[in-house]
Short mmCIF file of C-alpha atoms in Angstrom, two decimals:
data_model
loop_
_atom_site.label_atom_id
_atom_site.label_comp_id
_atom_site.label_asym_id
_atom_site.label_seq_id
_atom_site.Cartn_x
_atom_site.Cartn_y
_atom_site.Cartn_z
CA MET A 1 0.00 0.00 0.00
CA THR A 2 1.33 3.38 -0.98
CA ILE A 3 0.32 6.59 0.78
CA ASN A 4 0.71 9.84 -1.10
CA LEU A 5 0.39 12.87 1.16
CA SER A 6 1.02 16.47 0.24
CA HIS A 7 3.63 18.35 2.24
CA PHE A 8 0.90 20.09 4.25
CA SER A 9 -1.16 16.99 5.02
CA ALA A 10 2.00 15.10 5.98
CA ALA A 11 2.88 17.95 8.36
CA VAL A 12 -0.61 17.87 9.92
CA VAL A 13 -0.51 14.08 10.42
CA PHE A 14 2.98 14.42 11.90
CA ALA A 15 1.78 17.22 14.21
CA LEU A 16 -1.21 15.16 15.38
CA PHE A 17 0.77 12.09 16.45
CA ALA A 18 3.71 14.01 17.88
CA SER A 19 1.35 16.25 19.89
CA VAL A 20 -0.43 13.25 21.42
CA VAL A 21 2.89 11.78 22.59
CA PHE A 22 4.21 15.14 23.82
CA GLY A 23 0.98 15.83 25.72
CA ILE A 24 1.00 12.46 27.47
CA THR A 25 4.69 12.41 28.33
CA GLN A 26 5.38 16.02 29.25
CA ARG A 27 2.50 16.78 31.63
CA ASN A 28 1.03 15.08 34.71
CA THR A 29 -2.73 15.55 34.92
CA THR A 30 -5.23 14.67 32.18
CA MET A 31 -6.35 18.26 31.68
CA GLU A 32 -2.76 19.52 31.48
CA GLN A 33 -1.98 16.77 28.96
CA VAL A 34 -4.92 17.75 26.75
CA LYS A 35 -4.02 21.44 26.92
CA TYR A 36 -0.34 20.82 26.19
CA GLY A 37 -1.21 18.44 23.33
CA LEU A 38 -3.44 21.08 21.74
CA TYR A 39 -0.77 23.73 22.30
CA CYS A 40 1.87 21.56 20.58
CA PHE A 41 -0.48 20.83 17.68
CA ALA A 42 -1.22 24.54 17.23
CA MET A 43 2.49 25.35 17.36
CA PHE A 44 3.35 22.64 14.80
CA VAL A 45 0.64 23.71 12.35
CA GLY A 46 1.21 27.40 13.03
CA GLY A 47 4.92 26.86 12.37
CA VAL A 48 4.07 25.29 9.01
CA PHE A 49 2.06 28.40 8.02
CA VAL A 50 4.77 30.79 9.24
CA ALA A 51 7.51 28.82 7.43
CA GLY A 52 5.33 28.71 4.31
CA TRP A 53 4.81 32.46 4.31
CA VAL A 54 8.52 33.13 4.98
CA MET A 55 9.47 30.94 2.01
CA ALA A 56 6.82 32.59 -0.18
CA LEU A 57 8.12 36.06 0.73
CA ILE A 58 11.74 35.04 0.12
CA ARG A 59 10.78 33.66 -3.28
CA ARG A 60 9.25 36.98 -4.42
CA MET B 1 29.34 28.91 62.95
CA ALA B 2 27.79 25.87 64.60
CA LYS B 3 24.47 27.76 64.90
CA GLN B 4 24.54 28.62 61.20
CA THR B 5 25.05 24.98 60.26
CA ILE B 6 22.09 23.91 62.37
CA VAL B 7 19.84 26.58 60.84
CA LYS B 8 20.91 25.58 57.31
CA SER B 9 20.21 21.91 57.89
CA LYS B 10 16.77 22.75 59.30
CA ASN B 11 15.87 24.89 56.28
CA ALA B 12 17.33 22.54 53.70
CA VAL B 13 14.67 21.03 51.43
CA SER B 14 15.19 17.30 51.30
CA GLU B 15 15.06 15.85 47.79
CA PRO B 16 12.59 12.97 47.59
CA GLU B 17 14.23 9.65 46.88
CA TYR B 18 13.01 7.32 44.16
CA PRO B 19 14.36 3.83 44.73
CA LEU B 20 15.02 1.81 41.57
CA THR B 21 12.48 -1.01 41.44
CA THR B 22 12.18 -3.98 39.09
CA MET B 23 9.18 -2.35 37.44
CA ALA B 24 11.24 0.79 36.77
CA ILE B 25 13.55 -1.37 34.65
CA VAL B 26 10.95 -3.68 33.07
CA ALA B 27 8.37 -0.98 32.14
CA PRO B 28 10.66 1.07 29.82
CA ILE B 29 11.97 -2.11 28.15
CA VAL B 30 8.41 -3.32 27.50
CA GLY B 31 7.50 0.22 26.42
CA TRP B 32 10.37 0.23 23.92
CA LEU B 33 9.51 -3.19 22.50
CA ILE B 34 5.74 -2.56 22.35
CA PRO B 35 4.83 1.13 21.98
CA GLY B 36 2.68 2.12 24.97
CA GLY B 37 3.31 -1.28 26.57
CA GLY B 38 5.13 0.25 29.53
CA HIS B 39 2.15 2.44 30.38
CA ILE B 40 -0.28 -0.46 29.96
CA LEU B 41 1.91 -2.57 32.25
CA LEU B 42 1.68 0.22 34.84
CA LYS B 43 -2.12 0.26 34.48
CA ARG B 44 -2.21 3.60 32.62
CA TYR B 45 -4.43 2.04 29.97
CA GLY B 46 -5.72 5.21 28.33
CA ARG B 47 -2.27 6.74 27.92
CA GLY B 48 -0.82 3.41 26.79
CA VAL B 49 -3.43 2.89 24.07
CA LEU B 50 -3.03 6.47 22.80
CA LEU B 51 0.76 6.05 22.66
CA LEU B 52 0.36 2.71 20.90
CA ILE B 53 -1.98 4.20 18.29
CA SER B 54 0.22 7.27 17.74
CA VAL B 55 3.54 5.46 17.36
CA VAL B 56 2.19 2.53 15.31
CA ALA B 57 0.17 4.85 13.04
CA MET B 58 3.18 7.08 12.48
CA PHE B 59 5.32 4.04 11.69
CA LEU B 60 2.72 2.64 9.25
CA VAL B 61 2.26 6.01 7.54
CA GLY B 62 6.05 6.19 7.17
CA LEU B 63 6.11 2.73 5.62
CA GLY B 64 3.16 3.61 3.39
CA MET B 65 5.11 6.62 2.13
CA GLN B 66 7.90 4.22 1.11
CA GLY B 67 10.23 5.49 3.83
CA ARG B 68 13.66 4.00 4.32
CA ILE B 69 14.41 1.55 7.13
CA TYR B 70 18.01 2.02 8.27
CA LYS B 71 20.22 -0.98 8.94
CA PRO B 72 22.99 -1.05 11.56
CA ASN B 73 25.91 0.81 10.02
CA GLY B 74 29.17 2.46 10.91
CA GLY B 75 29.35 4.91 8.05
CA ASP B 76 27.80 8.35 7.72
CA ILE B 77 26.77 9.97 11.02
CA LEU B 78 23.29 10.72 9.65
CA ASP B 79 22.85 7.04 8.76
CA ILE B 80 23.90 6.02 12.28
CA LEU B 81 21.44 8.51 13.78
CA GLY B 82 18.75 7.28 11.39
CA PHE B 83 19.33 3.74 12.62
CA ILE B 84 19.10 4.87 16.28
CA GLY B 85 15.80 6.60 15.50
CA ASP B 86 14.40 3.61 13.63
CA VAL B 87 15.39 1.07 16.28
CA GLY B 88 13.46 3.15 18.84
CA THR B 89 10.25 1.61 17.51
CA GLY B 90 11.33 -1.69 19.07
CA ALA B 91 9.44 -4.74 17.80
CA LEU B 92 8.11 -2.78 14.81
CA TYR B 93 11.67 -2.19 13.62
CA PHE B 94 12.60 -5.86 13.92
CA LEU B 95 9.37 -6.86 12.17
CA ALA B 96 10.11 -4.43 9.36
CA ARG B 97 13.63 -5.84 8.99
CA ILE B 98 12.37 -9.44 9.00
CA MET B 99 9.63 -8.68 6.47
CA ASP B 100 12.01 -6.51 4.41
CA TRP B 101 9.65 -3.53 4.49
CA GLY B 102 10.67 -0.02 3.52
CA ASN B 103 12.79 1.29 0.69
CA LEU B 104 16.55 1.18 0.48
CA MET B 105 16.80 4.78 -0.73
CA ALA B 106 14.42 7.76 -0.67
CA ALA B 107 13.31 7.88 -4.31
CA ASN B 108 11.15 11.02 -4.06
CA ALA B 109 9.99 13.73 -1.65
CA THR B 110 7.19 11.56 -0.23
CA ALA B 111 9.67 8.78 0.57
CA ASP B 112 11.84 11.37 2.30
CA TYR B 113 8.88 12.40 4.50
CA GLY B 114 8.25 8.68 5.12
CA LYS B 115 11.82 8.22 6.35
CA THR B 116 11.30 11.13 8.77
CA PHE B 117 8.03 9.60 10.01
CA LEU B 118 9.80 6.30 10.73
CA ILE B 119 12.65 7.96 12.61
CA VAL B 120 10.37 10.26 14.63
CA ALA B 121 8.06 7.34 15.51
CA GLY B 122 11.10 5.67 17.09
CA LEU B 123 12.19 8.80 18.93
CA LEU B 124 8.68 9.40 20.28
CA ASN B 125 8.58 5.79 21.45
CA LEU B 126 11.84 6.32 23.33
CA ILE B 127 10.30 9.38 25.05
CA ALA B 128 7.26 7.24 25.96
CA ALA B 129 9.54 4.52 27.37
CA ALA B 130 11.37 7.12 29.49
CA ASP B 131 7.97 8.36 30.71
CA ALA B 132 7.05 4.81 31.74
CA HIS B 133 10.31 4.68 33.73
CA HIS B 134 9.38 7.91 35.56
CA ILE B 135 5.89 6.62 36.35
CA ALA B 136 7.31 3.35 37.70
CA LEU B 137 9.75 5.31 39.89
CA GLY B 138 6.90 7.39 41.27
CA LYS B 139 8.19 10.68 39.88
CA LYS B 140 5.02 11.09 37.81
CA PRO B 141 1.41 10.10 38.59
#
């Protein structure tokens, strides 16, 4: 089976799984884990947008 | 001088001690071999299942993207680090080697992402195994 993901969708899938692991391992209580997981996910995806815009501006 | 010493020892915050138990050794090893296994062994079922799903899914997506599985090597430093990352997935790595899954070289951009997924799955599993060790020691609830 071959999976073909675009750069963006690959980054989102990556962010999802990495955020789950970070949330569980880096915080103690369930609520803290959920919050930290969401924070990491937002940072990953936000970083993709920021990097994308930086590259687009450099290319101009 | 003697008074000062007494005052200091009274105010000193004693560091809690975490004795090394058998479970603190077994849990991270099980966690490395089976992603999330360490947490499940320590009765953290929810966390264990989520870790299992995350690491296994990341590994399978990496394989699906035709990512490279590194073999033990003594050459390029990046290849050595790639192997360390891959072997972090434990049983999944050995299964992939036995079944000869994965590509030898990254043929395109997608395969390059796949290689990264495989390496990061292993590194995340190592973090999860370390977390299982901390739980078994009592450092973390």
